[in-house]
mmCIF file of C-alpha atoms in Angstrom:
data_model
loop_
_atom_site.group_PDB
_atom_site.id
_atom_site.type_symbol
_atom_site.label_atom_id
_atom_site.label_comp_id
_atom_site.label_asym_id
_atom_site.label_seq_id
_atom_site.Cartn_x
_atom_site.Cartn_y
_atom_site.Cartn_z
ATOM 1 C CA MET A 196 82.110 103.018 146.166
ATOM 2 C CA LYS A 197 85.661 102.645 147.043
ATOM 3 C CA TYR A 198 85.120 104.057 150.482
ATOM 4 C CA GLN A 199 82.351 101.473 150.919
ATOM 5 C CA GLN A 200 84.583 98.531 150.026
ATOM 6 C CA ASP A 201 87.456 99.921 152.342
ATOM 7 C CA LEU A 202 84.869 100.069 155.148
ATOM 8 C CA ILE A 203 83.612 96.468 154.620
ATOM 9 C CA TRP A 204 87.189 95.352 154.428
ATOM 10 C CA MET A 205 88.071 96.861 157.728
ATOM 11 C CA CYS A 206 85.292 94.933 159.151
ATOM 12 C CA VAL A 207 85.716 91.560 157.652
ATOM 13 C CA LYS A 208 89.639 91.266 157.211
ATOM 14 C CA ASN A 209 90.213 89.882 160.723
ATOM 15 C CA ASN A 210 86.492 88.779 161.532
ATOM 16 C CA SER A 211 85.146 86.237 159.059
ATOM 17 C CA ALA A 212 83.853 82.820 159.074
ATOM 18 C CA PHE A 213 85.746 82.151 155.798
ATOM 19 C CA ILE A 214 89.311 83.044 157.234
ATOM 20 C CA ARG A 215 91.592 80.049 157.109
ATOM 21 C CA LYS A 216 94.781 80.418 159.347
ATOM 22 C CA ASN A 217 97.824 77.952 159.411
ATOM 23 C CA LYS A 218 101.373 78.349 160.555
ATOM 24 C CA ASN A 219 103.950 79.252 158.118
ATOM 25 C CA VAL A 220 101.559 80.185 155.263
ATOM 26 C CA PRO A 221 99.639 83.356 154.355
ATOM 27 C CA THR A 222 96.095 83.804 155.789
ATOM 28 C CA MET A 223 93.657 82.358 153.467
ATOM 29 C CA SER A 224 89.824 82.969 152.775
ATOM 30 C CA ALA A 225 87.296 80.664 151.250
ATOM 31 C CA GLU A 226 84.508 83.005 150.317
ATOM 32 C CA GLN A 227 82.940 82.859 146.787
ATOM 33 C CA GLY A 228 84.566 85.337 144.446
ATOM 34 C CA ASN A 229 88.072 85.078 145.707
ATOM 35 C CA LEU A 230 90.286 84.471 142.818
ATOM 36 C CA THR A 231 93.401 83.141 144.750
ATOM 37 C CA GLY A 232 92.035 82.309 148.040
ATOM 38 C CA LEU A 233 94.241 84.787 149.844
ATOM 39 C CA ASN A 234 92.797 86.978 152.592
ATOM 40 C CA LYS A 235 93.507 90.309 150.770
ATOM 41 C CA LEU A 236 91.114 93.308 149.698
ATOM 42 C CA LYS A 237 92.535 92.819 146.176
ATOM 43 C CA TYR A 238 90.955 89.387 145.889
ATOM 44 C CA SER A 239 88.261 89.617 148.629
ATOM 45 C CA GLY A 240 84.861 88.246 147.351
ATOM 46 C CA LEU A 241 83.366 89.976 150.498
ATOM 47 C CA ALA A 242 84.576 93.466 150.285
ATOM 48 C CA HIS A 243 85.817 94.250 146.756
ATOM 49 C CA ASN A 244 83.376 95.911 144.458
ATOM 50 C CA LYS A 245 84.632 94.131 141.526
ATOM 51 C CA ALA A 246 85.512 90.729 142.990
ATOM 52 C CA VAL A 247 86.104 88.025 140.228
ATOM 53 C CA SER A 248 87.108 84.367 140.394
ATOM 54 C CA VAL A 249 87.731 81.472 138.124
ATOM 55 C CA ASP A 250 86.512 78.000 139.295
ATOM 56 C CA SER A 251 85.407 74.692 138.198
ATOM 57 C CA LYS A 252 81.757 73.421 138.230
ATOM 58 C CA THR A 253 80.814 69.658 137.926
ATOM 59 C CA GLU A 254 77.410 68.539 136.909
ATOM 60 C CA GLY A 255 77.215 64.760 136.376
ATOM 61 C CA LYS A 256 80.018 63.844 134.029
ATOM 62 C CA LYS A 257 80.387 67.345 132.728
ATOM 63 C CA GLU A 258 82.969 69.687 133.911
ATOM 64 C CA THR A 259 83.011 73.342 133.271
ATOM 65 C CA ILE A 260 85.308 76.216 134.129
ATOM 66 C CA MET A 261 83.277 79.245 135.347
ATOM 67 C CA VAL A 262 83.963 82.998 135.690
ATOM 68 C CA THR A 263 82.279 84.388 138.673
ATOM 69 C CA ASN A 264 82.033 88.174 139.274
ATOM 70 C CA ARG A 265 80.204 90.556 141.718
ATOM 71 C CA THR A 266 76.971 92.148 140.247
ATOM 72 C CA GLN A 267 75.655 93.969 143.176
ATOM 73 C CA ARG A 268 75.354 93.883 146.920
ATOM 74 C CA GLY A 269 72.413 92.084 148.650
ATOM 75 C CA LYS A 270 70.441 89.343 146.867
ATOM 76 C CA ASN A 271 72.179 87.658 143.989
ATOM 77 C CA VAL A 272 75.483 89.037 144.607
ATOM 78 C CA PHE A 273 77.405 87.021 142.114
ATOM 79 C CA ALA A 274 76.893 85.987 138.481
ATOM 80 C CA SER A 275 78.698 83.030 136.792
ATOM 81 C CA THR A 276 79.323 82.650 133.210
ATOM 82 C CA GLY A 277 81.103 79.480 131.514
ATOM 83 C CA MET A 278 84.396 79.952 129.769
ATOM 84 C CA SER A 279 83.960 80.168 126.107
ATOM 85 C CA LYS A 280 85.396 77.283 123.824
ATOM 86 C CA GLY A 281 88.091 79.539 122.670
ATOM 87 C CA ALA A 282 89.653 79.450 125.959
ATOM 88 C CA LYS A 283 91.251 76.072 125.039
ATOM 89 C CA SER A 284 93.651 77.984 122.879
ATOM 90 C CA LEU A 285 95.032 79.961 125.731
ATOM 91 C CA THR A 286 98.721 79.416 126.281
ATOM 92 C CA CYS A 287 99.959 78.779 129.855
ATOM 93 C CA PRO A 288 100.719 82.357 131.281
ATOM 94 C CA HIS A 289 103.907 80.995 132.848
ATOM 95 C CA ALA A 290 105.121 80.068 129.401
ATOM 96 C CA VAL A 291 104.375 83.303 127.899
ATOM 97 C CA ALA A 292 106.033 85.329 130.737
ATOM 98 C CA TRP A 293 109.222 83.004 130.267
ATOM 99 C CA ALA A 294 109.111 83.914 126.556
ATOM 100 C CA LYS A 295 108.706 87.489 127.163
ATOM 101 C CA LYS A 296 111.747 87.302 129.617
ATOM 102 C CA LEU A 297 113.904 85.641 126.911
ATOM 103 C CA LEU A 298 112.829 88.655 124.433
ATOM 104 C CA ALA A 299 113.912 91.247 127.070
ATOM 105 C CA ASP A 300 117.054 89.619 128.215
ATOM 106 C CA GLU A 301 119.469 89.215 125.224
ATOM 107 C CA LYS A 302 122.177 87.169 127.105
ATOM 108 C CA LEU A 303 119.542 84.655 128.549
ATOM 109 C CA ARG A 304 118.033 84.309 124.934
ATOM 110 C CA HIS A 305 121.478 83.781 123.423
ATOM 111 C CA ASP A 306 122.247 81.269 126.081
ATOM 112 C CA ALA A 307 119.143 79.300 125.553
ATOM 113 C CA CYS A 308 119.469 79.646 121.723
ATOM 114 C CA ASP A 309 123.138 78.453 121.717
ATOM 115 C CA GLU A 310 122.393 75.306 123.898
ATOM 116 C CA ALA A 311 119.478 74.363 121.544
ATOM 117 C CA PHE A 312 121.823 74.953 118.417
ATOM 118 C CA LYS A 313 124.824 72.838 119.995
ATOM 119 C CA ALA A 314 122.267 69.994 120.771
ATOM 120 C CA ALA A 315 120.974 69.932 117.230
ATOM 121 C CA ASP A 316 124.346 70.310 115.641
ATOM 122 C CA ALA A 317 125.196 66.651 115.848
ATOM 123 C CA ASP A 318 128.107 66.546 113.392
ATOM 124 C CA GLY A 319 129.634 69.760 114.993
ATOM 125 C CA SER A 320 129.765 71.488 111.485
ATOM 126 C CA GLY A 321 128.639 74.841 112.999
ATOM 127 C CA ASP A 322 125.536 75.166 110.850
ATOM 128 C CA LEU A 323 122.101 73.585 110.620
ATOM 129 C CA SER A 324 120.085 72.499 107.474
ATOM 130 C CA PRO A 325 116.626 73.892 106.858
ATOM 131 C CA GLY A 326 115.126 70.580 108.096
ATOM 132 C CA GLU A 327 117.113 70.701 111.285
ATOM 133 C CA VAL A 328 115.967 74.313 111.998
ATOM 134 C CA ILE A 329 112.378 73.409 111.506
ATOM 135 C CA THR A 330 112.716 70.398 113.875
ATOM 136 C CA LEU A 331 114.776 72.576 116.442
ATOM 137 C CA ILE A 332 112.177 75.556 116.353
ATOM 138 C CA ALA A 333 109.271 73.048 116.860
ATOM 139 C CA THR A 334 111.173 71.380 119.773
ATOM 140 C CA VAL A 335 112.111 74.733 121.550
ATOM 141 C CA CYS A 336 108.467 75.833 121.182
ATOM 142 C CA LYS A 337 107.210 72.675 122.630
ATOM 143 C CA ASP A 338 109.707 72.934 125.576
ATOM 144 C CA LEU A 339 108.372 76.621 126.264
ATOM 145 C CA LYS A 340 104.811 75.248 125.793
ATOM 146 C CA LEU A 341 104.117 77.703 123.036
ATOM 147 C CA ASP A 342 102.478 76.989 119.684
ATOM 148 C CA ALA A 343 105.138 76.678 116.995
ATOM 149 C CA PRO A 344 104.667 78.682 113.721
ATOM 150 C CA PRO A 345 103.388 76.673 110.888
ATOM 151 C CA VAL A 346 106.166 74.826 108.883
ATOM 152 C CA SER A 347 105.649 76.943 105.744
ATOM 153 C CA LYS A 348 106.327 80.003 107.859
ATOM 154 C CA ILE A 349 109.548 78.560 109.256
ATOM 155 C CA LYS A 350 110.919 77.694 105.815
ATOM 156 C CA GLU A 351 110.099 81.120 104.621
ATOM 157 C CA LEU A 352 111.929 82.504 107.592
ATOM 158 C CA VAL A 353 114.894 80.282 107.008
ATOM 159 C CA THR A 354 115.193 81.475 103.472
ATOM 160 C CA LYS A 355 115.065 85.190 104.520
ATOM 161 C CA ILE A 356 117.744 84.783 107.365
ATOM 162 C CA ASP A 357 120.136 82.814 105.263
ATOM 163 C CA LYS A 358 122.237 85.858 104.413
ATOM 164 C CA ASN A 359 124.990 83.917 102.360
ATOM 165 C CA LYS A 360 122.459 81.737 100.664
ATOM 166 C CA ASP A 361 124.389 78.597 101.303
ATOM 167 C CA GLY A 362 121.426 76.662 102.179
ATOM 168 C CA SER A 363 122.265 76.363 105.896
ATOM 169 C CA LEU A 364 122.150 78.531 109.038
ATOM 170 C CA SER A 365 125.116 79.608 111.215
ATOM 171 C CA LEU A 366 124.693 80.174 114.801
ATOM 172 C CA GLY A 367 124.391 84.079 114.269
ATOM 173 C CA GLU A 368 121.682 83.376 111.507
ATOM 174 C CA PHE A 369 119.895 80.952 113.793
ATOM 175 C CA ARG A 370 119.814 83.586 116.648
ATOM 176 C CA SER A 371 118.010 85.967 114.462
ATOM 177 C CA GLY A 372 115.590 83.224 113.291
ATOM 178 C CA PHE A 373 114.839 82.234 116.787
ATOM 179 C CA LEU A 374 114.177 85.801 117.924
ATOM 180 C CA VAL A 375 111.471 86.459 115.140
ATOM 181 C CA ALA A 376 109.956 82.854 115.802
ATOM 182 C CA LEU A 377 109.865 83.744 119.624
ATOM 183 C CA LYS A 378 108.059 87.041 118.942
ATOM 184 C CA SER A 379 105.594 85.372 116.695
ATOM 185 C CA CYS A 380 104.671 82.741 119.318
ATOM 186 C CA VAL A 381 104.245 85.431 122.018
ATOM 187 C CA HIS A 382 102.070 87.544 119.710
ATOM 188 C CA LYS A 383 99.913 84.697 118.841
ATOM 189 C CA ALA A 384 99.343 83.654 122.417
ATOM 190 C CA GLU A 385 98.457 87.219 123.400
ATOM 191 C CA GLU A 386 96.073 87.510 120.440
ATOM 192 C CA ALA A 387 94.431 84.228 121.381
ATOM 193 C CA GLY A 388 93.720 85.569 124.825
ATOM 194 C CA LYS A 389 92.152 88.681 123.420
ATOM 195 C CA LYS A 390 89.730 86.544 121.522
ATOM 196 C CA VAL A 391 88.209 84.707 124.479
ATOM 197 C CA LYS A 392 85.305 86.870 125.486
ATOM 198 C CA THR A 393 85.376 85.848 129.184
ATOM 199 C CA MET A 394 89.033 86.724 129.469
ATOM 200 C CA ALA A 395 88.678 89.946 127.593
ATOM 201 C CA ARG A 396 85.792 90.824 130.016
ATOM 202 C CA ILE A 397 88.015 89.995 133.125
ATOM 203 C CA ALA A 398 90.804 92.148 131.634
ATOM 204 C CA GLN A 399 88.388 95.109 131.099
ATOM 205 C CA LEU A 400 86.744 94.589 134.689
ATOM 206 C CA ARG A 401 89.941 93.847 136.556
ATOM 207 C CA PRO A 402 93.024 94.617 134.592
ATOM 208 C CA ASP A 403 95.239 94.045 137.718
ATOM 209 C CA LEU A 404 93.847 90.458 137.833
ATOM 210 C CA SER A 405 93.953 89.361 134.176
ATOM 211 C CA HIS A 406 97.333 87.476 134.304
ATOM 212 C CA GLU A 407 96.266 85.699 137.665
ATOM 213 C CA ALA A 408 92.882 84.855 136.151
ATOM 214 C CA ALA A 409 94.611 83.135 133.145
ATOM 215 C CA GLU A 410 97.092 81.188 135.632
ATOM 216 C CA LYS A 411 93.982 80.047 137.490
ATOM 217 C CA TYR A 412 92.276 78.977 134.284
ATOM 218 C CA ALA A 413 95.448 76.992 133.334
ATOM 219 C CA LYS A 414 95.459 75.426 136.832
ATOM 220 C CA VAL A 415 91.873 74.369 136.934
ATOM 221 C CA LYS A 416 92.260 72.935 133.216
ATOM 222 C CA LYS A 417 95.335 70.952 134.258
ATOM 223 C CA SER A 418 93.356 69.500 137.073
ATOM 224 C CA PHE A 419 90.605 68.243 134.712
ATOM 225 C CA LYS A 420 93.246 66.414 132.608
ATOM 226 C CA LYS A 421 94.732 64.838 135.841
ATOM 227 C CA LYS A 422 91.229 63.496 136.660
ATOM 228 C CA LYS A 423 90.732 62.102 133.228
ATOM 229 C CA VAL A 424 94.133 60.154 133.473
ATOM 230 C CA VAL A 425 93.253 58.901 136.981
ATOM 231 C CA VAL A 426 89.886 57.495 135.562
ATOM 232 C CA LYS A 427 91.423 55.858 132.522
ATOM 233 C CA SER A 428 94.044 54.177 134.756
ATOM 234 C CA ARG A 429 91.259 52.847 137.085
ATOM 235 C CA ARG A 430 89.378 51.385 133.990
ATOM 236 C CA VAL A 431 92.436 49.652 132.762
ATOM 237 C CA LYS A 432 92.977 47.964 136.033
ATOM 238 C CA LYS A 433 89.574 46.701 135.974
#
């Protein structure tokens, strides 16, 4: 089958009615089943045996995010399935990627943590109360577009990392707590992605496209929100 897709790609990569060429931008392609719109075998809905895409579908007032994948060649080449409701819990992949970068880079994480700590330490005492820590972690998670841990869990964490038991956290203690909270947020985001059947199916079918599929989902969902804002603003003006 791989030889078949390679042969088809040789025929269509420069000779297709779907190709879109413009100056100073990559060559695009508009066929069904192309996840990113780029004219590459990896994404091609014409050539790749396991082509997959994420797109929007509008029927009247109802808007749905659909996953389309190749089923066979010939008649009824593609099959489409609506994204499950659990997809609403997916975290923006860019936010998860940035959080993972913070986890991997200690200096970068410490810089971000120190900046947040300094901003929260209004009186310059060099330590934060449990209430300030809860607010700060919630704010940092919001800035990173990650779901913050429950307040009860943060309080439990504060108690555990308060080594000298003085009821407040120093910068070093807060760094430790921030690392634990960040790991928890990333784990929660990854687990949410696994629970969404359609995303799990994409990961199984095309593991090389799972991250890009999540990015496309986030992009389409964002476009829906923008449309709703525009509609509401028009109603207000009337």
